[in-house]
Amino acid sequence: MSAARAIAAYQALQKYLAVNDGSGLYHERYPVVAGDNAYSYEWPFSQAHAATLDLTGLPGEQGDAYLPDLARRSVGQERYWKASGGTTGVPGYASYPEPPYGSGGDFFYDDNEWVGLLDIQQYLMRGDRAVLARAEQIFQLVVSGWDSDPSHADPGGVFWTQATWSQDRNTVSDMPGAELGLRLHQITGQQTYLTWARRMYDWTNRYLLSPDGLYWDHVNLTGTVETTIWSYNQGVPVGVNVLLYEITGDQEYLDRARRIAAAAHAHFVTGGRLLGQPPYFNSIYFKNLLLLEAVTGGRTYREAMAEYADTVWERYRDPGTGLFRFDTGGQTETLQQAAMVQIYAVLGWDPDDHRLLY
């Protein structure tokens, strides 16, 4: 059933949100209204890219059928690549397509990390050396975003963006960077990836881990912490600890992963807060919990994910279009639709393959 739902949700994504002008890009939302950009920002596109990759993980010929679409997503992804680099001079993905499709945009480190992680997943699934090389380039960009000014409050951490209007350092710019570095270390054996991953991990634990065992969102340069608890900011640290356990064999990392997962489950699932989280945060949250259960066994988090998926299908899906509508504005975002494709797709995987997720 999950695979069939993933395919149906993907068909709706392609029908209503893909742009049919040869660019390989997406609209930000449907229906398009006056004043909307011609194309989506990079973050929504990357999640449509990840959704297509996750579909290729469906068993057998069912997954293989999406390989041509995955190749098309790779072409579209490069519309955002800025080889000349951003403010640090390191290449990366801009927040909006580069010319001739758009005027580009600021670099966001988390946006780039999600692409790096899906590149790693594709490498692990398909052995594609080209995407591995791109993931390594992205990691160099992330390292260039490290705050090296010791005069700042809570010194260190990867900035969220290169845009001048924010100087926040976030859980979401550090923990996914750590996860990317750990995956690269596992694949290449290079020590520098592990060293940087530990640095990002340690900084986030020092400054953004709450006494309740959950992670706050970000800290600014004056030391003021934004204490919002988002689901994806709990999921990624679970994955990071699982990878550290696999690399080091230190049981404490696996115990930490379990503690964070249990605290997050109590907060979001038992506490009834999960539906209040954006689906694109929940897709990342649940994927990392599946990674944990692929190592430890058990079905608690998979069952919570399946229950969430059922609820969304029954409550938020428009059966006429196949689109998910999570608010009263009457529009569906590419980001939302792509997230649900990911959730249904990975629920349709062989559970042993969840070790490949981020």
Short mmCIF file of C-alpha atoms in Angstrom, two decimals, residues 61-225:
data_model
loop_
_atom_site.label_atom_id
_atom_site.label_comp_id
_atom_site.label_asym_id
_atom_site.label_seq_id
_atom_site.Cartn_x
_atom_site.Cartn_y
_atom_site.Cartn_z
CA GLU A 61 11.56 -3.25 -11.34
CA GLN A 62 9.16 -0.97 -9.51
CA GLY A 63 12.09 1.15 -8.30
CA ASP A 64 14.14 0.84 -11.47
CA ALA A 65 11.29 2.47 -13.41
CA TYR A 66 12.20 5.80 -11.78
CA LEU A 67 15.85 5.85 -12.81
CA PRO A 68 15.15 8.00 -15.93
CA ASP A 69 13.30 10.48 -13.73
CA LEU A 70 16.22 10.51 -11.29
CA ALA A 71 18.53 11.43 -14.16
CA ARG A 72 16.19 14.31 -15.02
CA ARG A 73 16.24 15.52 -11.41
CA SER A 74 20.04 15.55 -11.53
CA VAL A 75 19.90 17.83 -14.57
CA GLY A 76 17.43 20.15 -12.85
CA GLN A 77 19.53 20.22 -9.68
CA GLU A 78 22.44 21.70 -11.59
CA ARG A 79 20.35 24.74 -12.55
CA TYR A 80 21.15 25.96 -9.02
CA TRP A 81 24.89 25.26 -9.08
CA LYS A 82 27.15 28.29 -8.91
CA ALA A 83 30.66 27.22 -9.86
CA SER A 84 32.14 30.64 -9.09
CA GLY A 85 31.13 30.24 -5.46
CA GLY A 86 29.40 32.39 -2.90
CA THR A 87 30.82 34.75 -0.32
CA THR A 88 33.45 32.23 0.83
CA GLY A 89 34.57 31.55 -2.74
CA VAL A 90 33.61 27.86 -2.57
CA PRO A 91 31.16 26.49 -5.17
CA GLY A 92 27.70 25.40 -4.11
CA TYR A 93 24.01 25.49 -4.80
CA ALA A 94 22.36 28.91 -4.78
CA SER A 95 18.89 29.35 -3.33
CA TYR A 96 17.37 30.11 -6.75
CA PRO A 97 18.29 28.93 -10.27
CA GLU A 98 21.28 30.50 -11.91
CA PRO A 99 21.04 32.24 -15.34
CA PRO A 100 19.39 31.76 -17.77
CA TYR A 101 16.64 30.35 -15.52
CA GLY A 102 16.95 32.89 -12.75
CA SER A 103 19.26 35.36 -11.07
CA GLY A 104 20.63 32.94 -8.49
CA GLY A 105 20.51 33.67 -4.79
CA ASP A 106 22.28 33.40 -1.48
CA PHE A 107 23.89 30.13 -0.38
CA PHE A 108 22.21 28.31 2.50
CA TYR A 109 24.42 25.71 4.12
CA ASP A 110 21.54 23.44 5.12
CA ASP A 111 20.14 23.51 1.58
CA ASN A 112 23.48 22.30 0.31
CA GLU A 113 23.78 19.65 3.02
CA TRP A 114 20.49 18.04 1.99
CA VAL A 115 21.79 17.72 -1.56
CA GLY A 116 25.07 16.29 -0.28
CA LEU A 117 23.18 13.72 1.78
CA LEU A 118 20.95 12.65 -1.08
CA ASP A 119 24.10 12.36 -3.22
CA ILE A 120 25.55 10.03 -0.58
CA GLN A 121 22.35 8.01 -0.54
CA GLN A 122 22.48 7.73 -4.34
CA TYR A 123 26.10 6.64 -4.18
CA LEU A 124 25.30 3.96 -1.61
CA MET A 125 22.34 2.76 -3.66
CA ARG A 126 23.85 2.98 -7.14
CA GLY A 127 27.62 3.37 -6.81
CA ASP A 128 27.58 6.66 -8.73
CA ARG A 129 31.07 8.19 -8.34
CA ALA A 130 30.03 11.53 -9.84
CA VAL A 131 27.53 12.24 -7.06
CA LEU A 132 30.09 11.22 -4.46
CA ALA A 133 32.48 13.81 -5.86
CA ARG A 134 29.75 16.44 -5.67
CA ALA A 135 29.03 15.51 -2.06
CA GLU A 136 32.69 16.08 -1.26
CA GLN A 137 32.53 19.51 -2.90
CA ILE A 138 29.47 20.37 -0.83
CA PHE A 139 31.26 19.38 2.35
CA GLN A 140 34.04 21.82 1.53
CA LEU A 141 31.40 24.53 1.23
CA VAL A 142 30.00 23.58 4.64
CA VAL A 143 33.44 23.77 6.24
CA SER A 144 33.90 27.23 4.73
CA GLY A 145 30.79 28.32 6.65
CA TRP A 146 32.30 27.59 10.07
CA ASP A 147 32.31 30.60 12.38
CA SER A 148 35.97 31.14 13.14
CA ASP A 149 35.64 34.36 15.16
CA PRO A 150 36.42 33.56 18.81
CA SER A 151 34.95 36.88 19.95
CA HIS A 152 31.41 35.71 19.14
CA ALA A 153 29.16 34.37 21.83
CA ASP A 154 29.15 30.56 21.71
CA PRO A 155 32.03 30.59 19.19
CA GLY A 156 32.06 28.13 16.35
CA GLY A 157 29.27 26.42 14.47
CA VAL A 158 28.29 26.54 10.82
CA PHE A 159 26.25 29.57 9.83
CA TRP A 160 22.78 28.95 8.42
CA THR A 161 23.29 31.14 5.38
CA GLN A 162 25.69 33.47 3.62
CA ALA A 163 22.93 36.10 3.40
CA THR A 164 23.82 39.26 5.31
CA TRP A 165 20.44 39.41 7.07
CA SER A 166 21.20 36.38 9.27
CA GLN A 167 24.22 35.38 11.31
CA ASP A 168 22.55 32.50 13.12
CA ARG A 169 24.28 29.17 13.69
CA ASN A 170 21.75 26.38 13.66
CA THR A 171 21.22 22.78 14.59
CA VAL A 172 20.13 22.32 10.97
CA SER A 173 23.35 23.74 9.55
CA ASP A 174 25.60 21.72 11.87
CA MET A 175 24.06 18.29 12.47
CA PRO A 176 23.35 17.55 8.78
CA GLY A 177 26.89 18.76 8.07
CA ALA A 178 28.14 16.28 10.66
CA GLU A 179 26.02 13.53 9.11
CA LEU A 180 27.45 14.30 5.67
CA GLY A 181 30.99 14.27 7.02
CA LEU A 182 30.48 10.94 8.77
CA ARG A 183 29.09 9.33 5.62
CA LEU A 184 32.05 10.64 3.63
CA HIS A 185 34.43 9.26 6.25
CA GLN A 186 32.76 5.86 6.07
CA ILE A 187 33.13 5.80 2.29
CA THR A 188 36.58 7.35 1.83
CA GLY A 189 38.33 6.66 5.13
CA GLN A 190 39.63 10.25 5.19
CA GLN A 191 40.19 11.47 8.73
CA THR A 192 39.42 15.11 7.98
CA TYR A 193 35.76 14.28 7.42
CA LEU A 194 35.52 12.64 10.83
CA THR A 195 37.38 15.49 12.51
CA TRP A 196 35.04 18.12 11.10
CA ALA A 197 31.95 16.03 11.77
CA ARG A 198 32.92 15.69 15.44
CA ARG A 199 33.53 19.43 15.62
CA MET A 200 30.04 20.21 14.33
CA TYR A 201 28.50 17.54 16.55
CA ASP A 202 30.30 18.73 19.68
CA TRP A 203 29.43 22.38 19.06
CA THR A 204 25.72 21.64 18.63
CA ASN A 205 25.67 19.48 21.75
CA ARG A 206 27.40 22.18 23.76
CA TYR A 207 25.18 25.11 22.76
CA LEU A 208 21.87 23.82 21.38
CA LEU A 209 21.04 20.66 23.34
CA SER A 210 18.29 21.41 25.86
CA PRO A 211 18.12 19.93 29.38
CA ASP A 212 15.17 17.85 28.15
CA GLY A 213 17.41 16.02 25.70
CA LEU A 214 15.95 17.74 22.61
CA TYR A 215 17.64 20.26 20.35
CA TRP A 216 16.83 23.93 20.10
CA ASP A 217 16.86 25.68 16.73
CA HIS A 218 19.70 28.24 16.66
CA VAL A 219 21.83 30.75 18.49
CA ASN A 220 22.74 34.23 17.28
CA LEU A 221 26.00 36.09 17.70
CA THR A 222 24.91 37.65 20.99
CA GLY A 223 24.24 34.23 22.49
CA THR A 224 20.43 34.41 22.35
CA VAL A 225 19.02 30.95 21.71
#
